[in-house]
Tab-separated table of C-alpha atoms in Angstrom:
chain	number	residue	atom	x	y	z
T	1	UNK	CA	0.000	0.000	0.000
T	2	UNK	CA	1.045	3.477	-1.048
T	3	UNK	CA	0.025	5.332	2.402
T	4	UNK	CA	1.995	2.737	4.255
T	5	UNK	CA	5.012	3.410	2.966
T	6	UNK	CA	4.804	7.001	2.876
T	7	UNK	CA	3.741	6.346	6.244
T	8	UNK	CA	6.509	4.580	7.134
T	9	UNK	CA	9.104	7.051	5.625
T	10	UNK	CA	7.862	10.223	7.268
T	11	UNK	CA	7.809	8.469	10.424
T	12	UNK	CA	11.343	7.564	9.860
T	13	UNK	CA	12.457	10.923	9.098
T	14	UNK	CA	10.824	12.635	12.036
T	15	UNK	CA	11.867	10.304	14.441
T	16	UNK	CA	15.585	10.474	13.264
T	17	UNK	CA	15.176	14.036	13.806
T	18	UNK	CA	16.406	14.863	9.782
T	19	UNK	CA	13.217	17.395	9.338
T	20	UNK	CA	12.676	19.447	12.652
T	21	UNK	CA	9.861	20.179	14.083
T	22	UNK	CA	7.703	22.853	13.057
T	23	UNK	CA	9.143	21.583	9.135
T	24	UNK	CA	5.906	22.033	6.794
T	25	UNK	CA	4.683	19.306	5.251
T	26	UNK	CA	3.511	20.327	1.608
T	27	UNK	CA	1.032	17.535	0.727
T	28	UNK	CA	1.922	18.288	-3.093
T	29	UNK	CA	5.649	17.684	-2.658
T	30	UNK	CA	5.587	14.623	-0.656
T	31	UNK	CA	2.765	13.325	-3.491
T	32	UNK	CA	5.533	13.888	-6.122
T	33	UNK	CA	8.562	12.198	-4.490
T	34	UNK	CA	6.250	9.075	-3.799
T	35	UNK	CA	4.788	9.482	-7.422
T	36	UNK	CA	1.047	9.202	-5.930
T	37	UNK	CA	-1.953	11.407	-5.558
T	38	UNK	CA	-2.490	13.692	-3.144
T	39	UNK	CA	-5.071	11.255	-1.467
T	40	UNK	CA	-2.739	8.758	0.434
T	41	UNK	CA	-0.889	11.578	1.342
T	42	UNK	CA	-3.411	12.838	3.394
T	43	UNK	CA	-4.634	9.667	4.874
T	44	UNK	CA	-0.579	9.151	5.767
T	45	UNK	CA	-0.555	12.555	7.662
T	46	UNK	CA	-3.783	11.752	9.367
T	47	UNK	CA	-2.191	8.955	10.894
T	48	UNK	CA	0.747	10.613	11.689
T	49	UNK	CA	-1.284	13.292	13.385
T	50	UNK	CA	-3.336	10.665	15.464
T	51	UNK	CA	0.434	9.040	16.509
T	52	UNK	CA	1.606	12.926	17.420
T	53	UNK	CA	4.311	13.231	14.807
T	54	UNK	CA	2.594	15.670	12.966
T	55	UNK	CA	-0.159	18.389	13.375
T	56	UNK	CA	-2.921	19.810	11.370
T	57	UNK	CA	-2.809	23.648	11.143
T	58	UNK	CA	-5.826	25.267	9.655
T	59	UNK	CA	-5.302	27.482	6.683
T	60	UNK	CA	-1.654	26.350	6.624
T	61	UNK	CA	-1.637	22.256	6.036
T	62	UNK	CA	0.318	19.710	7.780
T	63	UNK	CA	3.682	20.462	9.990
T	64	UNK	CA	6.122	18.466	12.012
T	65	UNK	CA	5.325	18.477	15.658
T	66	UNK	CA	6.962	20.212	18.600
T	67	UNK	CA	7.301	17.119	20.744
T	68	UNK	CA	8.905	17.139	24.130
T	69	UNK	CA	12.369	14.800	25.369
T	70	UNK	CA	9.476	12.303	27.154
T	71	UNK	CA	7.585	11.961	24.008
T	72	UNK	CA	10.810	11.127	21.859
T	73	UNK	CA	11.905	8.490	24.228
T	74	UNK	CA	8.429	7.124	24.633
T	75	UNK	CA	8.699	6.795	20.268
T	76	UNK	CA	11.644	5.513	19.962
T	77	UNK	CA	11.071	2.472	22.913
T	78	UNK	CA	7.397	1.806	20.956
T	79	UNK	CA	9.516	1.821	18.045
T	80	UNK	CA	12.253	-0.523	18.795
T	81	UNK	CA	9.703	-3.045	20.392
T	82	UNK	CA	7.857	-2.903	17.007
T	83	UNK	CA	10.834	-3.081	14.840
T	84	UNK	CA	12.281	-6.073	17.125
């Protein structure tokens, strides 16, 4: 599936700290480096929104979110027990 990758990805690169927070996240642009439609674009950001990595600004789109040293830890040890 297209969202779960792009899912996957932007998780990756938020979590690894390469775009910091606050980063837009221009629907159209991440639609043209995964070669997809705007549509799973948005339904990846949704879920990243529900998991905290990203938040929904009105009028402005999607940006990376502000998230505090106990939220990062509490990521990355969900995330290593998933990836292990």
């Amino acid at each position: 599936h297209a969202t779960q990758s792009i899912v996957d990805e932007l998780r990756r690169v938020i979590l690894d700290g390469a775009v910091p927070p606050g980063t837009p996240v221009p629907v159209g642009e991440v639609a043209e480096m995964f070669g997809v439609s705007h549509i799973p674009v948005r339904e990846s950001l949704k879920t990243l929104t529900g998991e905290g990595l990203v938040q929904h600004r009105p009028n402005s789109g999607y940006a990376v979110a502000q998230l505090t040293a106990s939220e990062l830890a509490e990521m990355y040890i969900v995330r290593e027990t998933l990836e292990s």
